[in-house]
Amino acid sequence: MSEHRTCLGLELGSTRIKAVTIDGSFRPVSSGDYTWASTYENGVWTYSMDEVWTGLKSALSKVEHREAIAAAGVSAMMHGYLAFDKDWNLLVPFRTWQNTITGPAAAELTRLFGFNIPQRWSIAHLYQAILNQEEHVPQVAHITTLAGYIHYRLTGVNAVGIGEASGMFPIDSGALDYDAAMMAKFNALPAVQAQPWKLEELLPKVLTAGEDAGTLTEAGSALLAGLLPAGIPFAPAEGDAGTGMTATNAVAPRTGNVSAGTSIFSMVVLERPLEKVYEEIDLVTTPTGAPVAMVHCNNCTNDTNAWVNVLNETAQLFGAEPDAGTLYTRLYEKSLEGDLDCGGVLVCNYLAGEGVTHMDAGRPLVVRTPETKFTLANFFRSQLYSTMATLKIGMDILAEEGVAIDSLTGHGGLFKTPVVGQSYMAAACSAPVTCMETAGEGGPYGMALLASYRLNRAGGESLEKFLSGKVFAGASGSTIQPDPAAVEGFNTYIRRYKALLEMEKTAVEKL
């Protein structure tokens, strides 16, 4: 790729719609974003489809030299449920990954397949709609994800990347397609046989990284108000998990990454299958189809953000107007002064339900005993511990399975302040954690890299070789090793945290 040409990554995250371009040296050169939020309507977390296009246009309008874009790709929040009729009319509002409304369906499919089906997966949503006898089900002609839908509208190609597909229905990594045996079991269910369709007719085609996923059409360009010219090649649409793995060079066995923002999840590329089925562990794939163990937690920084806003209001009472970035940095750094076990301060940050700990709703809690050392440093350290406490519960299961992790890379907002989140994560996972200079870029950067791979794949070069040999060769970053005392402090915290979850269950029931 010429140094004057760029590749574009688009991502629709939980709180921001982002656009990032990278140059021929794979460095971010321009970006734009748009802030949005989910809404809770009729018992369902959703996003406005109209705002999708408003946000994409806003983010793209801030990107410089759009005429130089040589390839592009779309990423978005994984999982969830977008159901359309034969003419691509949306049948029910988008049901996002935040929802925990598919428990019976997820449990039945897990038993049927002998494979964990999380509540947020598309197949769980579809089957729950069948069990609920929802009126729209017989009309369904297409189900896809947010990234898959946008990719289809822009290119006319109804396909998703294999990593994204693995959050819709289980994948056969040998065949690089949906698992045919499990699909046959699903189609044989009496409630499914009563429908006028077969599952394979509804799902998007599966593509692997580097494959041709179409080009921007004239109609797609018009949807973006002409901000991008027709004809741009597109990479297969991927979820935020796949782009996170790509952005952190964590697509080879024994590598892993943690993406931490509104939600938090870890991805560890496996050498061998897990011995047991765990409700806390998802089995998904890399963008090339390699098996991955995923620990996905709905709640990460939202409660922390709420507390930062309250502390900002407090500062304003004294005439101070702290810059948001500076305020976060100061509070993160202050937390380093806290006790390694947070001095007894406990925080449960659940604003939404949490599949790993089997909660269908959330009630944020701050709990302390009379002897607790209740200081700002301990309180904020506990806030940050809480962002990764549920993740640790899942990661401990992988440790018990003997899953080897040579490197764990952190990216996303939690890691923007140097050292702090990185050192806490190292203690939580008892593993070295690396942050690269692009740690704050995350998904859109990863999607831009996949677009570059789509454009520059030569001689069948693997994604692993492309990333290690070209993109990240000589890349600068910092690695923090787990401190034994900090590991013990986090372990003490997590023992108390598990007891706190019993209080959380009562709070959800009573409040």
Short mmCIF file of C-alpha atoms in Angstrom, two decimals:
data_model
loop_
_atom_site.label_atom_id
_atom_site.label_comp_id
_atom_site.label_asym_id
_atom_site.label_seq_id
_atom_site.Cartn_x
_atom_site.Cartn_y
_atom_site.Cartn_z
CA MET A 1 0.00 0.00 0.00
CA SER A 2 1.37 3.40 -0.94
CA GLU A 3 2.25 5.65 1.97
CA HIS A 4 -0.29 8.12 0.61
CA ARG A 5 -3.12 5.60 0.80
CA THR A 6 -4.95 4.73 3.99
CA CYS A 7 -7.22 2.02 5.34
CA LEU A 8 -10.35 2.79 7.34
CA GLY A 9 -11.77 1.01 10.35
CA LEU A 10 -15.32 1.78 11.49
CA GLU A 11 -16.57 0.59 14.85
CA LEU A 12 -19.93 0.94 16.56
CA GLY A 13 -19.07 0.51 20.21
CA SER A 14 -21.26 0.72 23.27
CA THR A 15 -20.70 4.43 23.86
CA ARG A 16 -19.02 5.72 20.71
CA ILE A 17 -19.16 5.26 16.97
CA LYS A 18 -15.58 5.61 15.77
CA ALA A 19 -13.67 5.94 12.53
CA VAL A 20 -9.87 5.50 12.34
CA THR A 21 -7.55 5.54 9.33
CA ILE A 22 -4.04 4.06 9.25
CA ASP A 23 -1.21 4.76 6.82
CA GLY A 24 1.14 2.40 5.01
CA SER A 25 3.18 2.03 8.19
CA PHE A 26 0.03 0.93 10.04
CA ARG A 27 0.00 4.04 12.23
CA PRO A 28 -3.27 5.85 13.05
CA VAL A 29 -3.33 9.10 11.12
CA SER A 30 -6.87 10.44 11.46
CA SER A 31 -10.00 9.71 13.45
CA GLY A 32 -13.49 10.86 14.28
CA ASP A 33 -16.17 9.78 16.69
CA TYR A 34 -19.76 10.22 17.75
CA THR A 35 -21.20 9.59 21.21
CA TRP A 36 -24.34 7.50 21.60
CA ALA A 37 -25.99 5.32 24.22
CA SER A 38 -28.32 2.38 24.51
CA THR A 39 -31.85 2.87 25.81
CA TYR A 40 -33.99 0.55 27.90
CA GLU A 41 -37.35 0.18 26.17
CA ASN A 42 -40.09 -2.29 27.10
CA GLY A 43 -37.64 -4.41 29.04
CA VAL A 44 -35.02 -4.52 26.26
CA TRP A 45 -31.67 -2.74 25.86
CA THR A 46 -31.55 -1.35 22.32
CA TYR A 47 -30.05 1.29 20.02
CA SER A 48 -31.75 3.42 17.38
CA MET A 49 -31.08 2.25 13.84
CA ASP A 50 -31.52 5.82 12.60
CA GLU A 51 -28.76 6.94 14.94
CA VAL A 52 -26.44 4.33 13.41
CA TRP A 53 -26.30 6.36 10.21
CA THR A 54 -26.23 9.72 11.97
CA GLY A 55 -23.27 8.53 14.02
CA LEU A 56 -21.37 6.99 11.12
CA LYS A 57 -21.70 10.18 9.08
CA SER A 58 -20.63 12.33 12.03
CA ALA A 59 -17.57 10.19 12.75
CA LEU A 60 -16.57 9.99 9.08
CA SER A 61 -16.95 13.74 8.55
CA LYS A 62 -14.03 14.27 10.96
CA VAL A 63 -11.69 11.91 9.11
CA GLU A 64 -9.15 13.68 6.92
CA HIS A 65 -8.28 12.77 3.32
CA ARG A 66 -11.17 10.39 2.83
CA GLU A 67 -10.42 10.35 -0.89
CA ALA A 68 -7.21 8.43 -0.11
CA ILE A 69 -8.97 5.47 1.56
CA ALA A 70 -7.99 2.28 -0.25
CA ALA A 71 -9.89 -0.30 1.85
CA ALA A 72 -12.33 -0.30 4.75
CA GLY A 73 -14.18 -2.51 7.18
CA VAL A 74 -17.00 -2.41 9.73
CA SER A 75 -16.85 -3.64 13.30
CA ALA A 76 -19.41 -3.41 16.08
CA MET A 77 -20.55 -4.83 19.38
CA MET A 78 -20.78 -8.60 18.99
CA HIS A 79 -23.79 -10.80 19.50
CA GLY A 80 -27.34 -9.64 19.96
CA TYR A 81 -30.31 -10.00 17.65
CA LEU A 82 -31.28 -8.14 14.51
CA ALA A 83 -34.13 -9.90 12.69
CA PHE A 84 -35.40 -8.87 9.25
CA ASP A 85 -38.09 -9.97 6.82
CA LYS A 86 -37.36 -10.89 3.20
CA ASP A 87 -37.19 -7.21 2.22
CA TRP A 88 -34.77 -6.38 5.06
CA ASN A 89 -37.35 -4.57 7.15
CA LEU A 90 -36.46 -4.71 10.85
CA LEU A 91 -39.05 -6.86 12.63
CA VAL A 92 -38.30 -5.98 16.29
CA PRO A 93 -35.97 -3.42 17.89
CA PHE A 94 -32.30 -4.41 18.03
CA ARG A 95 -31.68 -6.61 21.10
CA THR A 96 -28.14 -5.91 22.26
CA TRP A 97 -25.52 -7.99 24.07
CA GLN A 98 -26.55 -6.23 27.32
CA ASN A 99 -29.81 -8.16 27.56
CA THR A 100 -30.16 -11.17 29.85
CA ILE A 101 -33.61 -12.24 28.66
CA THR A 102 -32.83 -15.56 26.98
CA GLY A 103 -32.04 -17.79 29.96
CA PRO A 104 -34.35 -20.73 29.12
CA ALA A 105 -33.27 -20.80 25.47
CA ALA A 106 -29.55 -20.55 26.29
CA ALA A 107 -29.79 -23.33 28.88
CA GLU A 108 -31.71 -25.69 26.58
CA LEU A 109 -29.36 -25.13 23.64
CA THR A 110 -26.29 -25.62 25.85
CA ARG A 111 -27.66 -29.02 26.90
CA LEU A 112 -28.63 -29.92 23.33
CA PHE A 113 -25.27 -29.02 21.80
CA GLY A 114 -22.96 -29.92 24.71
CA PHE A 115 -21.50 -26.51 24.02
CA ASN A 116 -21.99 -23.30 26.00
CA ILE A 117 -24.52 -20.95 24.41
CA PRO A 118 -24.43 -17.57 26.22
CA GLN A 119 -27.60 -15.55 26.61
CA ARG A 120 -26.39 -12.74 24.35
CA TRP A 121 -25.69 -14.97 21.31
CA SER A 122 -27.96 -14.49 18.30
CA ILE A 123 -29.13 -18.11 18.33
CA ALA A 124 -30.24 -17.81 21.97
CA HIS A 125 -32.28 -14.72 21.09
CA LEU A 126 -33.87 -16.43 18.10
CA TYR A 127 -34.78 -19.56 20.04
CA GLN A 128 -36.12 -17.55 22.97
CA ALA A 129 -38.34 -15.64 20.54
CA ILE A 130 -39.61 -19.01 19.28
CA LEU A 131 -40.27 -20.23 22.83
CA ASN A 132 -42.05 -16.96 23.58
CA GLN A 133 -44.19 -17.49 20.47
CA GLU A 134 -43.41 -13.97 19.29
CA GLU A 135 -45.44 -12.89 16.29
CA HIS A 136 -42.47 -11.86 14.17
CA VAL A 137 -40.73 -15.26 14.14
CA PRO A 138 -42.46 -16.81 11.08
CA GLN A 139 -41.60 -13.67 9.08
CA VAL A 140 -37.86 -13.87 9.78
CA ALA A 141 -35.80 -14.19 6.62
CA HIS A 142 -32.46 -12.84 7.86
CA ILE A 143 -30.77 -12.57 11.22
CA THR A 144 -27.46 -10.81 11.61
CA THR A 145 -25.39 -8.63 13.90
CA LEU A 146 -25.01 -4.87 13.94
CA ALA A 147 -21.73 -5.05 12.00
CA GLY A 148 -23.24 -7.55 9.57
CA TYR A 149 -26.26 -5.33 8.92
CA ILE A 150 -24.19 -2.22 8.24
CA HIS A 151 -21.83 -4.19 6.00
CA TYR A 152 -24.81 -5.48 4.01
CA ARG A 153 -26.32 -2.00 3.60
CA LEU A 154 -22.98 -0.60 2.43
CA THR A 155 -21.87 -3.42 0.12
CA GLY A 156 -24.94 -5.53 -0.67
CA VAL A 157 -23.04 -8.59 0.64
CA ASN A 158 -24.82 -10.55 3.39
CA ALA A 159 -21.75 -12.00 5.11
CA VAL A 160 -19.76 -11.61 8.32
CA GLY A 161 -16.26 -12.50 9.43
CA ILE A 162 -15.88 -15.85 11.14
CA GLY A 163 -15.10 -14.29 14.51
CA GLU A 164 -18.33 -12.32 14.33
CA ALA A 165 -20.21 -15.41 13.13
CA SER A 166 -18.94 -17.32 16.17
CA GLY A 167 -21.07 -15.06 18.37
CA MET A 168 -24.16 -15.97 16.38
CA PHE A 169 -23.88 -19.78 16.21
CA PRO A 170 -21.10 -22.29 17.08
CA ILE A 171 -18.33 -22.58 14.50
CA ASP A 172 -16.54 -25.67 13.19
CA SER A 173 -12.93 -24.43 13.05
CA GLY A 174 -12.02 -27.28 10.69
CA ALA A 175 -14.70 -26.44 8.14
CA LEU A 176 -14.46 -22.67 8.78
CA ASP A 177 -18.25 -22.50 8.82
CA TYR A 178 -21.20 -22.94 11.17
CA ASP A 179 -21.17 -26.30 12.94
CA ALA A 180 -23.32 -28.52 10.69
CA ALA A 181 -24.10 -31.15 13.35
CA MET A 182 -25.33 -28.56 15.83
CA MET A 183 -27.34 -26.84 13.13
CA ALA A 184 -29.07 -30.14 12.32
CA LYS A 185 -29.91 -30.59 16.01
CA PHE A 186 -31.39 -27.08 16.12
CA ASN A 187 -33.47 -27.62 12.99
CA ALA A 188 -34.80 -30.89 14.47
CA LEU A 189 -36.29 -29.16 17.52
CA PRO A 190 -40.10 -29.42 17.35
CA ALA A 191 -40.59 -25.68 17.87
CA VAL A 192 -38.17 -24.98 15.02
CA GLN A 193 -39.71 -27.55 12.68
CA ALA A 194 -42.97 -25.64 13.02
CA GLN A 195 -41.34 -22.58 11.38
CA PRO A 196 -41.42 -21.91 7.62
CA TRP A 197 -37.61 -21.66 7.45
CA LYS A 198 -34.40 -23.57 8.21
CA LEU A 199 -31.68 -21.90 10.26
CA GLU A 200 -29.10 -22.02 7.46
CA GLU A 201 -31.44 -19.88 5.35
CA LEU A 202 -31.36 -17.09 7.94
CA LEU A 203 -27.68 -16.76 8.81
CA PRO A 204 -25.15 -14.61 6.91
CA LYS A 205 -22.36 -16.28 4.96
CA VAL A 206 -19.11 -16.87 6.88
CA LEU A 207 -15.86 -15.32 5.60
CA THR A 208 -12.34 -15.43 7.01
CA ALA A 209 -9.88 -12.55 7.32
CA GLY A 210 -8.47 -11.42 3.99
CA GLU A 211 -11.35 -12.67 1.86
CA ASP A 212 -13.23 -10.46 -0.59
CA ALA A 213 -16.32 -9.10 1.19
CA GLY A 214 -17.52 -6.78 -1.55
CA THR A 215 -17.09 -3.10 -2.29
CA LEU A 216 -18.94 0.05 -1.29
CA THR A 217 -21.90 0.42 -3.62
CA GLU A 218 -23.42 3.64 -4.92
CA ALA A 219 -26.38 3.02 -2.58
CA GLY A 220 -23.98 2.46 0.32
CA SER A 221 -22.12 5.66 -0.48
CA ALA A 222 -25.43 7.55 -0.51
CA LEU A 223 -26.25 6.19 2.96
CA LEU A 224 -23.04 7.85 4.11
CA ALA A 225 -23.97 11.13 2.36
CA GLY A 226 -21.20 10.59 -0.18
CA LEU A 227 -18.50 10.87 2.48
CA LEU A 228 -16.89 7.76 1.01
CA PRO A 229 -16.76 7.12 -2.75
CA ALA A 230 -18.24 3.93 -4.19
CA GLY A 231 -15.83 1.16 -5.13
CA ILE A 232 -13.79 0.92 -1.92
CA PRO A 233 -13.01 -2.77 -1.14
CA PHE A 234 -14.36 -3.97 2.22
CA ALA A 235 -12.94 -6.56 4.58
CA PRO A 236 -15.30 -9.07 6.23
CA ALA A 237 -17.24 -7.41 9.05
CA GLU A 238 -15.92 -8.39 12.47
CA GLY A 239 -17.04 -8.03 16.05
CA ASP A 240 -15.20 -6.06 18.69
CA ALA A 241 -13.63 -9.28 19.98
CA GLY A 242 -11.96 -10.06 16.64
CA THR A 243 -10.77 -6.51 16.11
CA GLY A 244 -9.43 -6.41 19.65
CA MET A 245 -7.38 -9.55 19.02
CA THR A 246 -6.06 -8.02 15.80
CA ALA A 247 -5.25 -4.66 17.41
CA THR A 248 -3.15 -6.39 20.07
CA ASN A 249 -1.42 -9.03 17.91
CA ALA A 250 -3.18 -11.75 19.90
CA VAL A 251 -4.33 -14.18 17.20
CA ALA A 252 -1.77 -16.98 17.73
CA PRO A 253 -2.07 -19.85 20.24
CA ARG A 254 -1.07 -19.03 23.84
CA THR A 255 -1.70 -15.31 23.27
CA GLY A 256 -4.56 -13.33 24.74
CA ASN A 257 -5.94 -9.87 25.17
CA VAL A 258 -8.28 -7.97 27.44
CA SER A 259 -10.58 -5.30 26.03
CA ALA A 260 -11.87 -3.01 28.74
CA GLY A 261 -14.37 -0.21 28.29
CA THR A 262 -18.13 -0.21 28.85
CA SER A 263 -17.90 -4.00 28.90
CA ILE A 264 -14.81 -6.10 29.54
CA PHE A 265 -13.76 -9.35 27.96
CA SER A 266 -10.69 -11.50 27.58
CA MET A 267 -9.78 -13.63 24.59
CA VAL A 268 -7.27 -16.47 24.89
CA VAL A 269 -6.32 -18.45 21.77
CA LEU A 270 -6.39 -22.13 22.67
CA GLU A 271 -3.92 -24.92 21.93
CA ARG A 272 -6.49 -27.60 22.73
CA PRO A 273 -10.23 -27.85 23.48
CA LEU A 274 -11.40 -27.28 27.05
CA GLU A 275 -12.15 -30.49 28.94
CA LYS A 276 -15.52 -29.32 30.23
CA VAL A 277 -18.40 -27.07 29.22
CA TYR A 278 -18.52 -23.90 31.31
CA GLU A 279 -21.37 -21.42 31.36
CA GLU A 280 -18.82 -18.73 32.21
CA ILE A 281 -16.65 -19.38 29.13
CA ASP A 282 -17.63 -18.71 25.51
CA LEU A 283 -15.90 -20.59 22.72
CA VAL A 284 -15.50 -18.29 19.73
CA THR A 285 -12.81 -17.83 17.07
CA THR A 286 -10.11 -15.50 15.80
CA PRO A 287 -10.76 -13.70 12.48
CA THR A 288 -9.11 -16.70 10.81
CA GLY A 289 -11.23 -19.31 12.61
CA ALA A 290 -8.85 -20.56 15.34
CA PRO A 291 -10.63 -21.53 18.59
CA VAL A 292 -10.67 -18.96 21.39
CA ALA A 293 -11.84 -19.02 25.01
CA MET A 294 -13.71 -15.83 25.78
CA VAL A 295 -14.72 -14.47 29.17
CA HIS A 296 -17.28 -11.73 28.52
CA CYS A 297 -18.60 -9.45 31.26
CA ASN A 298 -21.32 -6.86 30.68
CA ASN A 299 -20.16 -4.41 33.34
CA CYS A 300 -16.85 -2.58 33.36
CA THR A 301 -16.38 1.21 33.53
CA ASN A 302 -19.95 2.56 33.54
CA ASP A 303 -20.22 2.71 37.35
CA THR A 304 -16.73 4.22 37.60
CA ASN A 305 -17.74 6.87 35.08
CA ALA A 306 -20.79 7.72 37.20
CA TRP A 307 -18.62 8.20 40.28
CA VAL A 308 -16.15 10.37 38.36
CA ASN A 309 -19.07 12.58 37.34
CA VAL A 310 -20.13 12.92 40.98
CA LEU A 311 -16.58 13.82 42.03
CA ASN A 312 -16.45 16.33 39.18
CA GLU A 313 -19.63 17.95 40.50
CA THR A 314 -17.99 18.13 43.94
CA ALA A 315 -14.97 19.93 42.48
CA GLN A 316 -17.29 22.40 40.75
CA LEU A 317 -18.76 23.39 44.13
CA PHE A 318 -15.36 24.92 44.86
CA GLY A 319 -15.09 26.70 41.53
CA ALA A 320 -12.86 24.10 39.88
CA GLU A 321 -13.51 22.95 36.32
CA PRO A 322 -11.20 19.96 35.91
CA ASP A 323 -10.54 18.60 32.45
CA ALA A 324 -12.20 15.18 32.16
CA GLY A 325 -9.03 13.43 31.04
CA THR A 326 -6.98 14.99 33.83
CA LEU A 327 -9.60 14.07 36.43
CA TYR A 328 -9.59 10.42 35.37
CA THR A 329 -5.79 10.35 35.37
CA ARG A 330 -5.52 11.87 38.86
CA LEU A 331 -8.08 9.48 40.32
CA TYR A 332 -6.49 6.44 38.67
CA GLU A 333 -3.09 7.46 39.96
CA LYS A 334 -4.49 8.18 43.43
CA SER A 335 -5.77 4.62 43.59
CA LEU A 336 -2.17 3.38 43.54
CA GLU A 337 -1.82 4.76 47.08
CA GLY A 338 -4.57 2.40 48.32
CA ASP A 339 -4.09 -0.87 50.17
CA LEU A 340 -3.46 -3.92 48.00
CA ASP A 341 -6.81 -5.39 49.15
CA CYS A 342 -8.54 -1.97 49.03
CA GLY A 343 -8.60 -1.77 52.83
CA GLY A 344 -11.89 -3.64 53.03
CA VAL A 345 -13.82 -1.33 50.67
CA LEU A 346 -15.98 -3.40 48.32
CA VAL A 347 -17.70 -2.32 45.11
CA CYS A 348 -20.11 -4.24 42.90
CA ASN A 349 -20.33 -2.32 39.63
CA TYR A 350 -23.32 -4.13 38.11
CA LEU A 351 -25.57 -1.74 36.22
CA ALA A 352 -26.76 -4.56 33.97
CA GLY A 353 -27.09 -8.30 34.43
CA GLU A 354 -23.99 -10.48 34.38
CA GLY A 355 -23.88 -13.91 32.78
CA VAL A 356 -20.63 -15.05 34.41
CA THR A 357 -22.15 -14.67 37.90
CA HIS A 358 -25.69 -15.56 36.81
CA MET A 359 -27.33 -12.18 37.48
CA ASP A 360 -30.25 -11.04 35.33
CA ALA A 361 -30.06 -7.42 36.52
CA GLY A 362 -27.70 -5.15 38.39
CA ARG A 363 -27.68 -2.83 41.41
CA PRO A 364 -24.37 -0.98 41.95
CA LEU A 365 -23.17 -1.30 45.54
CA VAL A 366 -20.48 0.19 47.74
CA VAL A 367 -20.07 -1.78 50.97
CA ARG A 368 -17.75 -1.33 53.96
CA THR A 369 -17.57 -2.41 57.57
CA PRO A 370 -16.95 -0.05 60.52
CA GLU A 371 -13.25 -0.93 60.56
CA THR A 372 -12.77 -0.42 56.81
CA LYS A 373 -10.08 2.07 55.77
CA PHE A 374 -12.43 4.27 53.80
CA THR A 375 -10.14 6.62 51.88
CA LEU A 376 -10.35 8.05 48.39
CA ALA A 377 -7.42 5.85 47.33
CA ASN A 378 -9.02 2.66 48.67
CA PHE A 379 -12.44 3.59 47.28
CA PHE A 380 -11.14 4.27 43.79
CA ARG A 381 -8.85 1.25 43.83
CA SER A 382 -11.90 -0.84 44.71
CA GLN A 383 -13.79 0.81 41.85
CA LEU A 384 -11.07 -0.28 39.44
CA TYR A 385 -10.80 -3.75 40.96
CA SER A 386 -14.56 -4.13 40.48
CA THR A 387 -14.20 -3.45 36.74
CA MET A 388 -12.16 -6.65 36.40
CA ALA A 389 -13.37 -8.78 39.35
CA THR A 390 -15.98 -10.71 37.35
CA LEU A 391 -13.47 -11.24 34.54
CA LYS A 392 -11.07 -12.74 37.09
CA ILE A 393 -13.70 -15.29 38.14
CA GLY A 394 -13.79 -16.55 34.54
CA MET A 395 -10.03 -16.36 34.04
CA ASP A 396 -9.51 -18.47 37.17
CA ILE A 397 -11.53 -21.23 35.45
CA LEU A 398 -9.11 -21.17 32.50
CA ALA A 399 -6.19 -21.35 34.92
CA GLU A 400 -7.72 -24.44 36.53
CA GLU A 401 -8.04 -25.97 33.03
CA GLY A 402 -4.32 -25.47 32.54
CA VAL A 403 -4.74 -22.97 29.67
CA ALA A 404 -1.30 -21.48 28.96
CA ILE A 405 -0.95 -17.73 28.35
CA ASP A 406 2.46 -16.47 27.22
CA SER A 407 1.28 -12.90 26.76
CA LEU A 408 -1.80 -10.88 27.65
CA THR A 409 -2.30 -7.50 25.98
CA GLY A 410 -4.60 -4.81 27.33
CA HIS A 411 -6.46 -2.24 25.27
CA GLY A 412 -9.39 0.10 25.66
CA GLY A 413 -10.20 3.00 27.96
CA LEU A 414 -9.28 1.23 31.21
CA PHE A 415 -5.65 1.11 30.05
CA LYS A 416 -5.29 4.71 28.84
CA THR A 417 -3.73 5.89 32.10
CA PRO A 418 -0.24 4.34 32.16
CA VAL A 419 0.57 1.59 34.68
CA VAL A 420 -2.65 1.66 36.73
CA GLY A 421 -5.15 -0.61 34.96
CA GLN A 422 -2.25 -2.61 33.55
CA SER A 423 -0.79 -3.45 36.97
CA TYR A 424 -4.21 -4.30 38.44
CA MET A 425 -4.96 -6.61 35.51
CA ALA A 426 -1.59 -8.34 35.94
CA ALA A 427 -2.49 -8.97 39.59
CA ALA A 428 -6.01 -10.16 38.71
CA CYS A 429 -4.86 -12.63 36.04
CA SER A 430 -1.48 -13.45 37.60
CA ALA A 431 0.06 -12.94 34.16
CA PRO A 432 2.23 -10.30 32.47
CA VAL A 433 0.16 -7.59 30.80
CA THR A 434 1.45 -5.56 27.86
CA CYS A 435 0.04 -2.28 26.60
CA MET A 436 1.08 -0.92 23.23
CA GLU A 437 1.07 2.71 22.15
CA THR A 438 -2.23 1.98 20.41
CA ALA A 439 -3.82 0.60 23.62
CA GLY A 440 -6.49 3.29 23.63
CA GLU A 441 -7.40 2.79 19.95
CA GLY A 442 -8.88 -0.70 20.26
CA GLY A 443 -11.51 -1.91 17.82
CA PRO A 444 -11.48 0.63 14.97
CA TYR A 445 -7.68 0.33 14.76
CA GLY A 446 -7.99 -3.46 14.61
CA MET A 447 -10.63 -3.17 11.89
CA ALA A 448 -8.38 -0.86 9.89
CA LEU A 449 -5.62 -3.49 10.15
CA LEU A 450 -8.02 -6.15 8.85
CA ALA A 451 -8.90 -3.83 5.95
CA SER A 452 -5.18 -3.47 5.23
CA TYR A 453 -4.75 -7.25 5.36
CA ARG A 454 -7.64 -7.61 2.90
CA LEU A 455 -5.84 -5.23 0.54
CA ASN A 456 -2.26 -6.44 1.01
CA ARG A 457 -2.57 -10.18 1.50
CA ALA A 458 0.05 -11.59 -0.83
CA GLY A 459 0.93 -15.22 -1.47
CA GLY A 460 -1.58 -16.38 1.12
CA GLU A 461 0.33 -14.77 3.99
CA SER A 462 -1.34 -15.67 7.27
CA LEU A 463 -2.86 -13.00 9.48
CA GLU A 464 -0.43 -14.07 12.24
CA LYS A 465 2.59 -13.42 9.99
CA PHE A 466 1.13 -10.18 8.66
CA LEU A 467 0.65 -8.83 12.19
CA SER A 468 3.89 -10.10 13.74
CA GLY A 469 6.16 -9.55 10.75
CA LYS A 470 4.80 -6.27 9.42
CA VAL A 471 2.43 -4.44 11.71
CA PHE A 472 3.96 -5.04 15.14
CA ALA A 473 7.61 -5.74 14.24
CA GLY A 474 9.55 -3.44 16.55
CA ALA A 475 6.38 -1.98 18.05
CA SER A 476 6.94 -0.15 21.32
CA GLY A 477 4.97 -0.94 24.44
CA SER A 478 5.33 -1.64 28.12
CA THR A 479 4.93 -4.90 30.03
CA ILE A 480 4.12 -5.21 33.72
CA GLN A 481 4.80 -8.47 35.51
CA PRO A 482 2.40 -9.54 38.30
CA ASP A 483 3.67 -8.51 41.73
CA PRO A 484 3.19 -11.43 44.20
CA ALA A 485 1.96 -9.12 46.97
CA ALA A 486 -0.52 -7.45 44.59
CA VAL A 487 -1.72 -10.87 43.41
CA GLU A 488 -2.41 -11.87 47.00
CA GLY A 489 -4.15 -8.55 47.66
CA PHE A 490 -6.43 -9.06 44.66
CA ASN A 491 -7.13 -12.63 45.73
CA THR A 492 -8.16 -11.37 49.16
CA TYR A 493 -10.42 -8.83 47.48
CA ILE A 494 -12.02 -11.43 45.22
CA ARG A 495 -12.85 -13.71 48.16
CA ARG A 496 -14.76 -10.83 49.75
CA TYR A 497 -16.25 -9.88 46.38
CA LYS A 498 -17.78 -13.33 45.96
CA ALA A 499 -19.48 -12.86 49.35
CA LEU A 500 -20.65 -9.41 48.20
CA LEU A 501 -22.41 -11.06 45.26
CA GLU A 502 -24.83 -12.69 47.70
CA MET A 503 -25.79 -9.17 48.80
CA GLU A 504 -26.08 -8.15 45.15
CA LYS A 505 -28.62 -10.94 44.54
CA THR A 506 -30.71 -9.65 47.45
CA ALA A 507 -30.46 -6.07 46.20
CA VAL A 508 -31.68 -7.11 42.75
CA GLU A 509 -34.57 -8.98 44.35
CA LYS A 510 -35.61 -6.26 46.82
CA LEU A 511 -34.83 -2.99 45.00
#
